[in-house]
Amino acid sequence: SRLVTIKGFMDAESFAQAVRRQLDALEISERVILTIGKRRTIKIRDKEVVGFEVILEGLTAEESIVLQEQGLGGRRHMGCGVFVAAKSEVRV
């Protein structure tokens, strides 16, 4: 996802732990590779909401569907926490 927001988590380390807890709640395996990317913000009215890019690799087909249906974090009605399937690049 380009931007995932979780209220109260503004540094990458604690944010990663919060994402892991949400993945556990969705019953997504701990073997999934979680990568926290760049810190990003979205402006909502007069406030800046902090979030991070999130990449998840190694999902099963079922886990991928659950994640796409449920999303992660808040502000999903504004496009945050929405995941789409992506092909991984194969490097030679």
CSV table of C-alpha atoms in Angstrom, one decimal:
chain,number,residue,atom,x,y,z
A,1,SER,CA,0.0,0.0,0.0
A,2,ARG,CA,1.3,3.4,-0.8
A,3,LEU,CA,0.1,4.8,2.6
A,4,VAL,CA,-1.1,3.0,5.7
A,5,THR,CA,-2.1,5.1,8.8
A,6,ILE,CA,-2.4,3.9,12.3
A,7,LYS,CA,-3.4,6.4,14.9
A,8,GLY,CA,-0.7,7.1,17.5
A,9,PHE,CA,2.2,5.4,15.6
A,10,MET,CA,4.6,7.9,14.1
A,11,ASP,CA,7.9,6.1,14.1
A,12,ALA,CA,8.7,3.2,11.8
A,13,GLU,CA,9.6,0.6,14.5
A,14,SER,CA,6.4,1.0,16.6
A,15,PHE,CA,4.4,1.3,13.4
A,16,ALA,CA,5.8,-2.1,12.2
A,17,GLN,CA,4.7,-3.7,15.5
A,18,ALA,CA,1.2,-2.2,15.1
A,19,VAL,CA,1.0,-3.5,11.6
A,20,ARG,CA,2.1,-7.0,12.7
A,21,ARG,CA,-0.7,-6.9,15.4
A,22,GLN,CA,-3.3,-6.0,12.8
A,23,LEU,CA,-2.0,-8.8,10.5
A,24,ASP,CA,-2.3,-11.3,13.4
A,25,ALA,CA,-5.9,-10.1,14.0
A,26,LEU,CA,-6.6,-10.9,10.3
A,27,GLU,CA,-5.0,-14.3,10.8
A,28,ILE,CA,-2.2,-13.6,8.3
A,29,SER,CA,0.8,-15.8,8.9
A,30,GLU,CA,3.9,-14.5,10.7
A,31,ARG,CA,6.1,-15.8,7.9
A,32,VAL,CA,4.9,-13.0,5.6
A,33,ILE,CA,7.7,-10.5,4.9
A,34,LEU,CA,6.8,-7.0,6.1
A,35,THR,CA,8.7,-4.0,4.7
A,36,ILE,CA,8.0,-0.5,6.0
A,37,GLY,CA,8.9,2.1,3.3
A,38,LYS,CA,9.0,5.8,3.3
A,39,ARG,CA,7.2,8.0,5.8
A,40,ARG,CA,4.3,9.8,4.1
A,41,THR,CA,1.6,12.2,5.1
A,42,ILE,CA,-1.9,13.0,4.0
A,43,LYS,CA,-3.5,16.4,4.7
A,44,ILE,CA,-7.0,16.2,6.0
A,45,ARG,CA,-8.6,19.6,6.5
A,46,ASP,CA,-6.0,21.4,8.6
A,47,LYS,CA,-4.2,18.3,9.9
A,48,GLU,CA,-1.3,16.2,8.7
A,49,VAL,CA,-1.8,12.5,9.2
A,50,VAL,CA,1.4,10.5,9.3
A,51,GLY,CA,1.7,7.0,7.8
A,52,PHE,CA,4.1,4.7,6.0
A,53,GLU,CA,4.4,2.7,2.8
A,54,VAL,CA,3.8,-1.0,3.5
A,55,ILE,CA,4.9,-3.9,1.3
A,56,LEU,CA,3.9,-7.5,2.2
A,57,GLU,CA,5.4,-10.4,0.5
A,58,GLY,CA,4.8,-14.2,0.7
A,59,LEU,CA,1.1,-14.1,1.2
A,60,THR,CA,-1.0,-17.1,0.2
A,61,ALA,CA,-3.9,-16.5,-2.2
A,62,GLU,CA,-6.4,-16.6,0.7
A,63,GLU,CA,-4.4,-14.1,2.8
A,64,SER,CA,-4.0,-11.8,-0.2
A,65,ILE,CA,-7.8,-11.7,-0.7
A,66,VAL,CA,-8.4,-11.1,3.0
A,67,LEU,CA,-5.9,-8.2,3.0
A,68,GLN,CA,-7.4,-6.7,-0.1
A,69,GLU,CA,-10.9,-6.9,1.4
A,70,GLN,CA,-10.1,-5.7,4.9
A,71,GLY,CA,-7.1,-3.4,4.4
A,72,LEU,CA,-4.9,-2.2,7.2
A,73,GLY,CA,-5.0,0.9,9.5
A,74,GLY,CA,-7.5,3.7,9.3
A,75,ARG,CA,-8.6,6.3,6.7
A,76,ARG,CA,-9.4,3.6,4.1
A,77,HIS,CA,-12.3,5.8,2.8
A,78,MET,CA,-9.6,8.2,1.8
A,79,GLY,CA,-7.5,5.5,0.1
A,80,CYS,CA,-5.1,4.7,2.9
A,81,GLY,CA,-4.4,1.1,3.8
A,82,VAL,CA,-5.7,-0.2,0.5
A,83,PHE,CA,-3.7,-3.1,-1.0
A,84,VAL,CA,-3.5,-4.2,-4.6
A,85,ALA,CA,-1.8,-7.2,-6.0
A,86,ALA,CA,1.6,-6.5,-7.5
A,87,LYS,CA,4.1,-8.6,-9.4
A,88,SER,CA,7.5,-8.9,-7.9
A,89,GLU,CA,10.5,-8.1,-10.1
A,90,VAL,CA,12.8,-11.0,-10.9
A,91,ARG,CA,16.4,-9.8,-11.1
A,92,VAL,CA,19.0,-11.8,-13.0
